[in-house]
Short mmCIF file of C-alpha atoms in Angstrom, two decimals:
data_model
loop_
_atom_site.label_atom_id
_atom_site.label_comp_id
_atom_site.label_asym_id
_atom_site.label_seq_id
_atom_site.Cartn_x
_atom_site.Cartn_y
_atom_site.Cartn_z
CA UNK A 1 136.72 152.18 21.15
CA UNK A 2 135.13 149.39 19.27
CA UNK A 3 133.58 150.45 16.04
CA UNK A 4 131.00 147.77 15.65
CA UNK A 5 130.49 147.06 12.00
CA UNK A 6 127.08 145.37 11.73
CA UNK A 7 127.20 141.88 10.39
CA UNK A 8 125.59 141.94 6.95
CA UNK A 9 122.55 139.66 6.80
CA UNK A 10 123.79 138.65 3.38
CA UNK A 11 126.31 136.30 5.03
CA UNK A 12 126.25 133.06 3.14
CA UNK A 13 124.70 130.03 4.74
CA UNK A 14 128.09 128.39 5.21
CA UNK A 15 129.32 131.57 6.92
CA UNK A 16 132.92 130.49 6.60
CA UNK A 17 134.21 132.17 3.50
CA UNK A 18 133.01 135.62 4.49
CA UNK A 19 134.38 135.46 7.99
CA UNK A 20 137.64 137.19 7.34
CA UNK A 21 136.03 140.02 5.44
CA UNK A 22 133.49 140.48 8.20
CA UNK A 23 136.02 140.78 10.95
CA UNK A 24 136.32 144.44 11.89
CA UNK A 25 139.75 146.00 11.46
CA UNK A 26 140.08 147.06 15.06
CA UNK A 27 139.56 143.50 16.29
CA UNK A 28 142.24 142.26 13.92
CA UNK A 29 144.60 144.97 15.10
CA UNK A 30 143.89 143.91 18.68
CA UNK A 31 144.67 140.30 17.90
CA UNK A 32 147.89 141.34 16.19
CA UNK A 33 148.82 143.56 19.13
CA UNK A 34 148.41 140.65 21.51
CA UNK A 35 150.46 138.51 19.15
CA UNK A 36 153.29 141.00 18.88
CA UNK A 37 153.46 141.72 22.59
CA UNK A 38 153.67 138.04 23.44
CA UNK A 39 155.85 137.01 20.52
CA UNK A 40 158.70 134.73 21.48
CA UNK A 41 160.59 135.15 18.23
CA UNK A 42 160.53 137.40 15.17
CA UNK A 43 158.78 134.84 13.02
CA UNK A 44 155.71 134.91 15.26
CA UNK A 45 154.89 138.36 14.03
CA UNK A 46 156.46 138.32 10.58
CA UNK A 47 154.52 135.19 9.61
CA UNK A 48 151.39 137.25 9.65
CA UNK A 49 152.83 139.82 7.28
CA UNK A 50 153.25 137.22 4.59
CA UNK A 51 149.74 135.86 4.57
CA UNK A 52 147.86 138.47 2.60
CA UNK A 53 147.78 142.14 1.76
CA UNK A 54 145.27 143.05 4.42
CA UNK A 55 147.17 141.38 7.24
CA UNK A 56 150.38 142.78 5.83
CA UNK A 57 149.00 146.26 6.11
CA UNK A 58 147.53 145.65 9.54
CA UNK A 59 150.63 143.89 10.82
CA UNK A 60 152.67 146.96 10.01
CA UNK A 61 150.19 149.19 11.81
CA UNK A 62 152.11 151.41 14.26
CA UNK A 63 150.05 150.22 17.19
CA UNK A 64 150.99 146.61 16.55
CA UNK A 65 154.64 147.46 16.03
CA UNK A 66 154.84 149.60 19.11
CA UNK A 67 153.58 146.77 21.30
CA UNK A 68 156.10 144.19 20.16
CA UNK A 69 158.05 142.62 22.99
CA UNK A 70 161.82 142.26 23.23
CA UNK A 71 161.79 138.68 21.99
CA UNK A 72 160.13 139.71 18.75
CA UNK A 73 163.48 141.30 17.90
CA UNK A 74 165.58 138.31 18.85
CA UNK A 75 167.09 138.09 15.39
CA UNK A 76 169.81 135.57 14.72
CA UNK A 77 173.08 137.33 14.00
CA UNK A 78 173.70 135.41 10.81
CA UNK A 79 170.33 136.48 9.46
CA UNK A 80 171.02 140.17 9.76
CA UNK A 81 170.23 142.19 6.65
CA UNK A 82 169.19 145.61 5.38
CA UNK A 83 165.55 144.68 5.69
CA UNK A 84 165.99 143.60 9.30
CA UNK A 85 167.49 147.02 9.93
CA UNK A 86 164.55 148.67 8.20
CA UNK A 87 162.02 146.68 10.16
CA UNK A 88 163.61 147.58 13.48
CA UNK A 89 163.74 151.22 12.46
CA UNK A 90 160.05 151.06 11.59
CA UNK A 91 159.24 149.71 15.02
CA UNK A 92 161.48 152.24 16.72
CA UNK A 93 159.73 155.03 14.85
CA UNK A 94 156.38 153.62 15.96
CA UNK A 95 157.58 154.20 19.49
CA UNK A 96 158.74 150.72 20.40
CA UNK A 97 161.37 151.11 23.13
CA UNK A 98 162.78 147.61 22.78
CA UNK A 99 163.33 148.13 19.05
CA UNK A 100 165.10 151.42 19.73
CA UNK A 101 167.38 149.77 22.24
CA UNK A 102 168.04 146.68 20.15
CA UNK A 103 168.79 148.63 17.00
CA UNK A 104 170.88 151.10 18.99
CA UNK A 105 173.08 148.35 20.39
CA UNK A 106 173.46 146.66 17.02
CA UNK A 107 174.29 149.87 15.21
CA UNK A 108 176.72 151.02 17.87
CA UNK A 109 178.72 147.85 18.39
CA UNK A 110 178.22 145.69 15.31
CA UNK A 111 177.78 148.19 12.52
CA UNK A 112 180.12 150.64 14.25
CA UNK A 113 177.75 153.50 13.59
CA UNK A 114 178.35 155.18 16.94
CA UNK A 115 176.26 158.29 16.47
CA UNK A 116 173.10 156.61 15.27
CA UNK A 117 173.47 153.79 17.78
CA UNK A 118 173.90 156.10 20.72
CA UNK A 119 171.00 158.30 19.72
CA UNK A 120 168.68 155.31 19.35
CA UNK A 121 169.70 154.10 22.77
CA UNK A 122 169.17 157.58 24.13
CA UNK A 123 165.67 157.52 22.69
CA UNK A 124 164.95 154.39 24.66
CA UNK A 125 166.69 155.75 27.74
CA UNK A 126 164.52 158.86 27.74
CA UNK A 127 161.53 156.58 27.98
CA UNK A 128 163.10 155.06 31.09
CA UNK A 129 164.24 151.83 29.49
CA UNK A 130 166.58 150.46 32.15
CA UNK A 131 168.87 148.32 29.94
CA UNK A 132 169.36 151.30 27.61
CA UNK A 133 170.34 153.54 30.51
CA UNK A 134 172.77 150.92 31.74
CA UNK A 135 174.31 150.40 28.29
CA UNK A 136 174.80 154.13 27.90
CA UNK A 137 176.43 154.19 31.33
CA UNK A 138 178.89 151.48 30.28
CA UNK A 139 179.71 153.52 27.18
CA UNK A 140 180.38 156.58 29.31
CA UNK A 141 182.53 154.69 31.79
CA UNK A 142 184.68 153.25 29.04
CA UNK A 143 184.62 156.16 26.62
CA UNK A 144 183.48 153.66 23.98
CA UNK A 145 183.52 154.86 20.41
CA UNK A 146 186.02 157.57 21.29
CA UNK A 147 189.34 157.94 22.99
CA UNK A 148 190.36 157.40 26.60
CA UNK A 149 189.78 161.05 27.30
CA UNK A 150 186.14 160.72 26.28
CA UNK A 151 185.39 158.83 29.44
CA UNK A 152 182.85 160.61 31.56
CA UNK A 153 182.62 158.92 34.91
CA UNK A 154 180.12 161.30 36.44
CA UNK A 155 177.78 160.87 33.49
CA UNK A 156 178.19 157.13 33.82
CA UNK A 157 177.26 157.22 37.47
CA UNK A 158 174.25 159.43 36.79
CA UNK A 159 172.95 157.06 34.11
CA UNK A 160 173.65 154.07 36.31
CA UNK A 161 171.74 155.71 39.12
CA UNK A 162 168.70 156.17 36.91
CA UNK A 163 168.84 152.58 35.74
CA UNK A 164 169.35 151.40 39.30
CA UNK A 165 166.37 153.43 40.41
CA UNK A 166 164.32 151.47 37.90
CA UNK A 167 165.56 148.27 39.49
CA UNK A 168 168.19 147.16 36.97
CA UNK A 169 170.33 144.64 38.86
CA UNK A 170 173.61 145.15 36.96
CA UNK A 171 173.31 148.90 37.31
CA UNK A 172 172.77 148.56 41.04
CA UNK A 173 175.92 146.49 41.31
CA UNK A 174 177.90 148.89 39.17
CA UNK A 175 176.68 151.79 41.27
CA UNK A 176 177.57 149.96 44.47
CA UNK A 177 181.14 149.46 43.31
CA UNK A 178 181.44 153.05 42.13
CA UNK A 179 180.48 154.32 45.56
CA UNK A 180 182.77 151.91 47.33
CA UNK A 181 185.74 152.97 45.23
CA UNK A 182 184.91 156.63 44.82
CA UNK A 183 184.78 156.10 41.05
CA UNK A 184 182.81 158.86 39.38
CA UNK A 185 181.20 159.77 42.68
CA UNK A 186 182.36 160.70 46.14
CA UNK A 187 183.42 157.61 48.01
CA UNK A 188 180.74 156.35 50.36
CA UNK A 189 181.47 152.80 51.34
CA UNK A 190 178.35 152.25 53.38
CA UNK A 191 176.12 153.46 50.60
CA UNK A 192 178.00 151.33 48.10
CA UNK A 193 177.50 148.27 50.22
CA UNK A 194 173.80 149.09 50.52
CA UNK A 195 173.48 149.13 46.75
CA UNK A 196 175.24 145.80 46.43
CA UNK A 197 172.94 144.24 48.97
CA UNK A 198 169.96 145.72 47.17
CA UNK A 199 171.20 144.22 43.90
CA UNK A 200 171.36 140.78 45.46
CA UNK A 201 167.94 141.21 47.00
CA UNK A 202 166.42 142.19 43.68
CA UNK A 203 168.04 139.30 41.92
CA UNK A 204 166.67 136.95 44.56
CA UNK A 205 163.20 138.45 44.26
CA UNK A 206 163.11 138.11 40.50
CA UNK A 207 164.34 134.55 40.68
CA UNK A 208 161.73 133.67 43.28
CA UNK A 209 159.04 135.14 41.09
CA UNK A 210 160.30 133.08 38.21
CA UNK A 211 160.44 129.99 40.40
CA UNK A 212 156.86 130.31 41.52
CA UNK A 213 155.59 130.57 37.97
CA UNK A 214 153.93 127.44 36.56
CA UNK A 215 156.31 127.45 33.59
CA UNK A 216 159.33 126.94 35.80
CA UNK A 217 157.77 124.16 37.83
CA UNK A 218 156.83 122.38 34.66
CA UNK A 219 160.28 122.56 33.14
CA UNK A 220 162.49 121.96 36.12
CA UNK A 221 162.43 119.53 38.98
CA UNK A 222 163.93 120.87 42.23
CA UNK A 223 167.64 121.64 41.80
CA UNK A 224 170.17 119.46 43.45
CA UNK A 225 172.56 121.52 45.49
CA UNK A 226 175.85 122.06 43.78
CA UNK A 227 174.68 121.31 40.29
CA UNK A 228 175.02 124.05 37.70
CA UNK A 229 174.78 126.90 40.15
CA UNK A 230 174.77 130.31 38.60
CA UNK A 231 174.36 133.89 39.64
CA UNK A 232 175.71 135.55 42.73
CA UNK A 233 173.04 133.95 44.86
CA UNK A 234 175.05 130.75 44.83
CA UNK A 235 176.75 132.35 47.80
CA UNK A 236 173.58 131.83 49.74
CA UNK A 237 173.14 128.30 48.52
CA UNK A 238 170.45 129.33 46.07
CA UNK A 239 171.13 127.29 43.01
CA UNK A 240 169.01 128.95 40.46
CA UNK A 241 169.73 130.00 36.90
CA UNK A 242 170.93 133.53 36.24
CA UNK A 243 168.22 135.90 35.02
CA UNK A 244 167.69 135.82 31.30
CA UNK A 245 169.79 138.27 29.36
CA UNK A 246 168.28 140.61 26.80
CA UNK A 247 168.17 138.99 23.33
CA UNK A 248 170.42 141.67 21.91
CA UNK A 249 173.34 140.52 24.08
CA UNK A 250 172.98 137.11 22.46
CA UNK A 251 173.02 138.82 19.09
CA UNK A 252 176.21 140.73 19.87
CA UNK A 253 178.00 137.67 21.11
CA UNK A 254 176.98 135.55 18.10
CA UNK A 255 177.88 138.37 15.75
CA UNK A 256 181.46 138.60 16.92
CA UNK A 257 182.14 135.02 17.87
CA UNK A 258 180.80 133.44 14.72
CA UNK A 259 182.66 135.84 12.53
CA UNK A 260 179.61 137.37 10.89
CA UNK A 261 181.07 140.66 11.93
CA UNK A 262 184.75 141.35 12.12
CA UNK A 263 186.47 142.22 15.32
CA UNK A 264 189.42 144.41 14.51
CA UNK A 265 192.91 143.26 15.28
CA UNK A 266 193.71 143.34 18.96
CA UNK A 267 190.21 144.05 20.19
CA UNK A 268 188.55 141.70 22.62
CA UNK A 269 185.07 140.78 23.72
CA UNK A 270 183.91 141.15 27.28
CA UNK A 271 184.73 137.79 28.82
CA UNK A 272 181.34 137.53 30.44
CA UNK A 273 179.31 135.26 28.21
CA UNK A 274 176.02 137.02 28.77
CA UNK A 275 177.34 140.41 27.68
CA UNK A 276 178.77 140.31 24.17
CA UNK A 277 180.15 143.84 24.14
CA UNK A 278 183.36 144.38 22.17
CA UNK A 279 186.08 146.89 22.75
CA UNK A 280 185.95 149.89 20.45
CA UNK A 281 189.65 150.70 20.85
CA UNK A 282 192.66 148.82 22.08
CA UNK A 283 192.93 148.27 25.83
CA UNK A 284 189.51 149.73 26.49
CA UNK A 285 188.41 147.02 28.87
CA UNK A 286 189.97 146.15 32.16
CA UNK A 287 191.49 142.82 32.89
CA UNK A 288 191.69 140.54 35.86
CA UNK A 289 194.86 141.50 37.67
CA UNK A 290 195.43 138.04 39.05
CA UNK A 291 195.64 136.10 35.83
CA UNK A 292 195.38 138.81 33.19
CA UNK A 293 193.61 136.40 30.89
CA UNK A 294 190.13 137.82 30.89
CA UNK A 295 188.67 141.28 30.26
CA UNK A 296 185.47 142.94 31.30
CA UNK A 297 183.53 145.97 30.13
CA UNK A 298 182.17 146.75 33.57
CA UNK A 299 182.21 145.75 37.22
CA UNK A 300 178.87 144.10 36.84
CA UNK A 301 180.14 141.70 34.20
CA UNK A 302 183.29 141.07 36.20
CA UNK A 303 181.34 140.19 39.32
CA UNK A 304 178.95 137.86 37.52
CA UNK A 305 181.65 136.10 35.56
CA UNK A 306 183.74 135.63 38.67
CA UNK A 307 180.96 133.65 40.26
CA UNK A 308 179.83 131.91 37.10
CA UNK A 309 183.15 130.53 36.00
CA UNK A 310 186.24 132.57 36.54
CA UNK A 311 186.58 131.90 40.25
CA UNK A 312 187.19 128.26 39.48
CA UNK A 313 189.76 128.81 36.78
CA UNK A 314 191.56 132.00 37.78
CA UNK A 315 195.20 131.35 38.60
CA UNK A 316 198.06 133.78 38.99
CA UNK A 317 200.48 133.27 36.12
CA UNK A 318 203.38 135.00 37.80
CA UNK A 319 204.06 135.20 41.49
CA UNK A 320 204.74 138.92 41.72
CA UNK A 321 201.22 139.67 40.60
CA UNK A 322 200.09 138.46 44.01
CA UNK A 323 201.55 141.54 45.70
CA UNK A 324 199.72 143.93 43.42
CA UNK A 325 196.00 144.23 44.02
CA UNK A 326 195.31 140.76 45.36
CA UNK A 327 191.81 139.46 45.92
CA UNK A 328 189.80 141.94 47.91
CA UNK A 329 187.41 140.34 50.28
CA UNK A 330 183.98 141.83 50.51
CA UNK A 331 182.42 139.02 52.42
CA UNK A 332 179.88 141.24 54.06
CA UNK A 333 177.79 141.80 50.97
CA UNK A 334 178.18 138.36 49.53
CA UNK A 335 180.52 139.26 46.68
CA UNK A 336 183.36 137.55 48.48
CA UNK A 337 186.52 137.06 46.53
CA UNK A 338 186.00 139.95 44.14
CA UNK A 339 189.16 140.60 42.23
CA UNK A 340 190.56 144.04 41.57
CA UNK A 341 190.92 145.08 37.98
CA UNK A 342 193.29 147.62 36.57
CA UNK A 343 193.36 149.30 33.23
CA UNK A 344 196.52 148.75 31.24
CA UNK A 345 197.81 151.63 29.20
CA UNK B 1 129.09 145.65 37.64
CA UNK B 2 126.03 145.55 39.89
CA UNK B 3 126.93 145.60 43.57
CA UNK B 4 124.47 142.89 44.54
CA UNK B 5 126.21 140.56 42.12
CA UNK B 6 129.36 140.53 44.22
CA UNK B 7 127.59 139.65 47.42
CA UNK B 8 125.37 136.86 46.22
CA UNK B 9 126.76 133.54 45.03
CA UNK B 10 125.58 133.68 41.45
CA UNK B 11 124.08 130.50 40.11
CA UNK B 12 122.55 130.21 36.73
CA UNK B 13 119.15 129.07 37.90
CA UNK B 14 118.71 130.98 41.16
CA UNK B 15 115.61 133.06 41.18
CA UNK B 16 115.41 133.79 44.88
CA UNK B 17 117.41 136.99 45.25
CA UNK B 18 118.51 137.92 41.73
CA UNK B 19 116.37 139.14 38.95
CA UNK B 20 116.69 137.66 35.52
CA UNK B 21 116.44 138.98 32.03
CA UNK B 22 115.18 136.99 29.14
CA UNK B 23 117.35 136.99 26.05
CA UNK B 24 116.36 135.64 22.72
CA UNK B 25 118.87 134.71 20.08
CA UNK B 26 118.76 134.93 16.33
CA UNK B 27 117.99 131.27 15.88
CA UNK B 28 115.19 131.03 18.40
CA UNK B 29 117.01 130.16 21.61
CA UNK B 30 115.66 131.59 24.85
CA UNK B 31 117.86 132.18 27.89
CA UNK B 32 117.04 133.39 31.36
CA UNK B 33 120.06 135.27 32.48
CA UNK B 34 120.76 136.61 35.95
CA UNK B 35 120.94 140.36 36.04
CA UNK B 36 124.55 140.66 37.24
CA UNK B 37 125.73 138.40 34.44
CA UNK B 38 123.64 140.25 31.88
CA UNK B 39 125.00 143.56 33.04
CA UNK B 40 128.45 142.34 31.97
CA UNK B 41 127.15 142.75 28.46
CA UNK B 42 127.79 146.42 28.09
CA UNK B 43 125.41 146.63 25.23
CA UNK B 44 122.63 145.64 27.59
CA UNK B 45 123.92 147.77 30.41
CA UNK B 46 123.91 150.92 28.36
CA UNK B 47 120.51 149.98 27.00
CA UNK B 48 119.09 150.02 30.52
CA UNK B 49 121.12 152.74 32.09
CA UNK B 50 121.44 155.33 29.39
CA UNK B 51 117.84 155.22 28.38
CA UNK B 52 116.75 155.21 32.01
CA UNK B 53 114.43 152.36 31.35
CA UNK B 54 112.75 150.63 34.18
CA UNK B 55 113.98 147.15 34.52
CA UNK B 56 111.00 145.07 33.49
CA UNK B 57 110.80 141.53 32.36
CA UNK B 58 110.30 142.05 28.67
CA UNK B 59 112.52 139.85 26.66
CA UNK B 60 115.33 141.24 24.56
CA UNK B 61 116.19 140.03 21.12
CA UNK B 62 119.86 139.71 20.20
CA UNK B 63 119.95 139.72 16.42
CA UNK B 64 123.59 138.90 15.89
CA UNK B 65 124.03 136.13 18.39
CA UNK B 66 123.26 132.43 18.13
CA UNK B 67 122.27 129.92 20.81
CA UNK B 68 125.54 128.08 21.07
CA UNK B 69 127.56 131.25 21.40
CA UNK B 70 125.26 132.82 23.93
CA UNK B 71 125.33 129.76 26.14
CA UNK B 72 129.12 129.77 26.07
CA UNK B 73 129.21 133.47 26.83
CA UNK B 74 126.86 133.07 29.77
CA UNK B 75 128.94 130.19 31.07
CA UNK B 76 132.13 132.24 30.91
CA UNK B 77 130.65 135.38 32.43
CA UNK B 78 129.04 133.52 35.28
CA UNK B 79 132.32 131.85 36.20
CA UNK B 80 134.20 135.12 35.76
CA UNK B 81 131.93 136.82 38.26
CA UNK B 82 132.42 133.96 40.69
CA UNK B 83 136.17 134.26 40.39
CA UNK B 84 135.90 137.99 40.85
CA UNK B 85 133.99 137.48 44.08
CA UNK B 86 136.44 134.86 45.29
CA UNK B 87 139.51 136.97 44.70
CA UNK B 88 137.85 139.95 46.35
CA UNK B 89 137.23 137.75 49.37
CA UNK B 90 140.79 136.45 49.26
CA UNK B 91 142.34 139.92 48.95
CA UNK B 92 145.45 140.25 51.11
CA UNK B 93 146.02 136.54 51.52
CA UNK B 94 148.73 135.71 49.00
CA UNK B 95 148.18 131.98 48.99
CA UNK B 96 144.45 132.22 48.58
CA UNK B 97 144.88 134.76 45.80
CA UNK B 98 147.27 132.47 44.00
CA UNK B 99 144.87 129.57 44.34
CA UNK B 100 142.02 131.57 42.88
CA UNK B 101 144.23 132.69 40.04
CA UNK B 102 145.33 129.15 39.28
CA UNK B 103 141.76 127.92 39.42
CA UNK B 104 140.79 130.63 36.99
CA UNK B 105 143.65 129.84 34.64
CA UNK B 106 142.66 126.19 34.74
CA UNK B 107 139.08 127.00 33.88
CA UNK B 108 140.11 129.32 31.05
CA UNK B 109 142.50 126.78 29.58
CA UNK B 110 139.81 124.12 29.61
CA UNK B 111 137.23 126.50 28.23
CA UNK B 112 139.33 127.49 25.26
CA UNK B 113 140.60 123.97 24.59
CA UNK B 114 137.07 122.81 23.88
CA UNK B 115 136.55 125.48 21.26
CA UNK B 116 137.24 124.72 17.67
CA UNK B 117 138.82 127.47 15.57
CA UNK B 118 135.41 128.13 14.04
CA UNK B 119 133.75 128.41 17.40
CA UNK B 120 136.45 130.74 18.64
CA UNK B 121 135.90 133.09 15.75
CA UNK B 122 132.12 133.05 16.12
CA UNK B 123 132.49 133.77 19.81
CA UNK B 124 134.72 136.75 19.13
CA UNK B 125 132.14 138.27 16.82
CA UNK B 126 129.37 137.64 19.34
CA UNK B 127 131.33 139.03 22.24
CA UNK B 128 132.35 142.04 20.22
CA UNK B 129 128.70 142.72 19.50
CA UNK B 130 127.67 142.28 23.13
CA UNK B 131 130.64 144.38 24.19
CA UNK B 132 132.11 142.30 27.02
CA UNK B 133 135.61 143.71 27.50
CA UNK B 134 137.12 141.04 29.72
CA UNK B 135 135.94 138.10 27.69
CA UNK B 136 136.97 139.76 24.46
CA UNK B 137 140.45 140.26 25.82
CA UNK B 138 140.55 136.60 26.85
CA UNK B 139 139.37 135.37 23.44
CA UNK B 140 141.80 137.58 21.57
CA UNK B 141 144.65 136.29 23.70
CA UNK B 142 143.55 132.75 22.85
CA UNK B 143 143.56 133.47 19.12
CA UNK B 144 147.02 135.00 19.40
CA UNK B 145 148.17 131.88 21.23
CA UNK B 146 146.80 129.68 18.50
CA UNK B 147 148.45 131.40 15.59
CA UNK B 148 151.76 132.12 17.28
CA UNK B 149 154.72 130.43 15.62
CA UNK B 150 152.64 128.65 13.03
CA UNK B 151 153.40 128.46 9.36
CA UNK B 152 151.97 130.97 6.94
CA UNK B 153 149.70 128.32 5.47
CA UNK B 154 148.21 127.59 8.88
CA UNK B 155 147.45 131.23 9.56
CA UNK B 156 145.82 131.54 6.15
CA UNK B 157 143.70 128.50 6.79
CA UNK B 158 142.78 129.70 10.28
CA UNK B 159 141.38 132.99 9.05
CA UNK B 160 140.21 131.67 5.70
CA UNK B 161 142.40 134.12 3.88
CA UNK B 162 142.98 134.16 0.18
CA UNK B 163 146.54 134.82 -0.78
CA UNK B 164 146.22 137.97 -2.84
CA UNK B 165 149.91 138.46 -3.57
CA UNK B 166 151.22 137.94 -7.06
CA UNK B 167 154.09 135.45 -7.27
CA UNK B 168 156.60 138.25 -7.71
CA UNK B 169 155.23 140.18 -4.77
CA UNK B 170 155.30 137.04 -2.69
CA UNK B 171 158.92 136.38 -3.58
CA UNK B 172 159.83 139.91 -2.74
CA UNK B 173 158.13 139.72 0.63
CA UNK B 174 159.81 136.42 1.44
CA UNK B 175 163.18 137.88 0.64
CA UNK B 176 162.57 141.00 2.61
CA UNK B 177 161.55 139.07 5.66
CA UNK B 178 163.95 136.18 5.45
CA UNK B 179 165.84 137.49 8.46
CA UNK B 180 163.03 136.58 10.77
CA UNK B 181 162.74 132.94 9.97
CA UNK B 182 164.18 130.00 11.68
CA UNK B 183 162.42 127.13 13.30
CA UNK B 184 158.73 127.62 12.63
CA UNK B 185 156.50 124.77 13.81
CA UNK B 186 155.55 122.43 11.02
CA UNK B 187 151.94 122.97 12.09
#
């Protein structure tokens, strides 16, 4: 694999100035691949493109682009531009799954280009990209980008199942609730509960892995119980931060909240902070039936937000709401206090 | 990798059970290297195995490698083999495995910290020539770590690059890629 170009004996005595020319292309590509795959922000990779023509050419080599990690596409919403779009498309064409997913989400929700967005996400989903499968499932459940009749619950469940099979925690939760309620699949309460337990177990496992990494120990002294607890594991007294969301969710939220993109009249954002998805038509999302103040795109977001903040602040605004769909207790699987949601016409 | 290398505790100067190969560098350095370590250099391995040569003690000249680099390479490979043996012995015991891994990471961090940018580059060329996959991967990772999130000027200086863009081209490139920039380390 290594084409060894022999070092020319005519290297100058100082050796320095000829170094860059001597370095074989495949080594440079390897270095750039490592850089792109471990990039923590777009500038890590793009910096290299600006240095000189040779690195510019090599930095845009399909191999380098295809290896870029998700964080390399963590663009700030206010910086979005045509060229950002072009760069992401380039990476997606090089086979980068994260780029496909990221661009798909941005085009679907922010640029409102439903067809292109969905097909990019599908491209990622075909390559078994779990977040893409889950996002497509949410779109199917809500009939996003179309009318209420475009909802396809069975398709949603099928996509969720595939994402869940790959270990996606939100998809597992979503699937669990679908089975418990007979939503898009034949009701099977025991199976639903199993999925919910599995979701919690996976979340715990990923958090433990994160906890045992040197980076975590360096940055965080042991948590004091009760301080800043997040994630559903707080039920078990595990006060650990929620798993990191995909950078594109941050992008969506910033896009709509900061006003870079316009949210049409009457449309709302999913009230879960880590989601960022907007409604694509009025009354698409479901609201909390107790207080009616918050809306969610999916069960997964509802469950997380309940634990993260809403449980503390949810209050019935009118008494008669209490009789309709009050808090359902699912203490067995640790999602205790889950609130029913209903879709308003 | 030679099987006997895994079983014996490899020390640089042991002559009792392991055979050594003599390597001579471009600038006159002479090194006696244990066979298992030398066999990590794929260029040597294929030299012996493909050609079916009998392993004799004639010394081998390495035209593209200097003393300083070779000594560093030998140091790294010897330790890498030791770690390999330790983690093989610790297989199955999670705690022991983690300890070995941490020890290894500690050694690698120290090893690369001592290297100047120049040295790092020279080592990469040497290791590429000797064809040592694992070490090359390690060195490349280290280079990537060093240039990550640095300014353009730093990267240019690191690789000794001449900026061959015209001012207009440079402006155009900056504009095109403006979306990516926010918060780059000031070196």
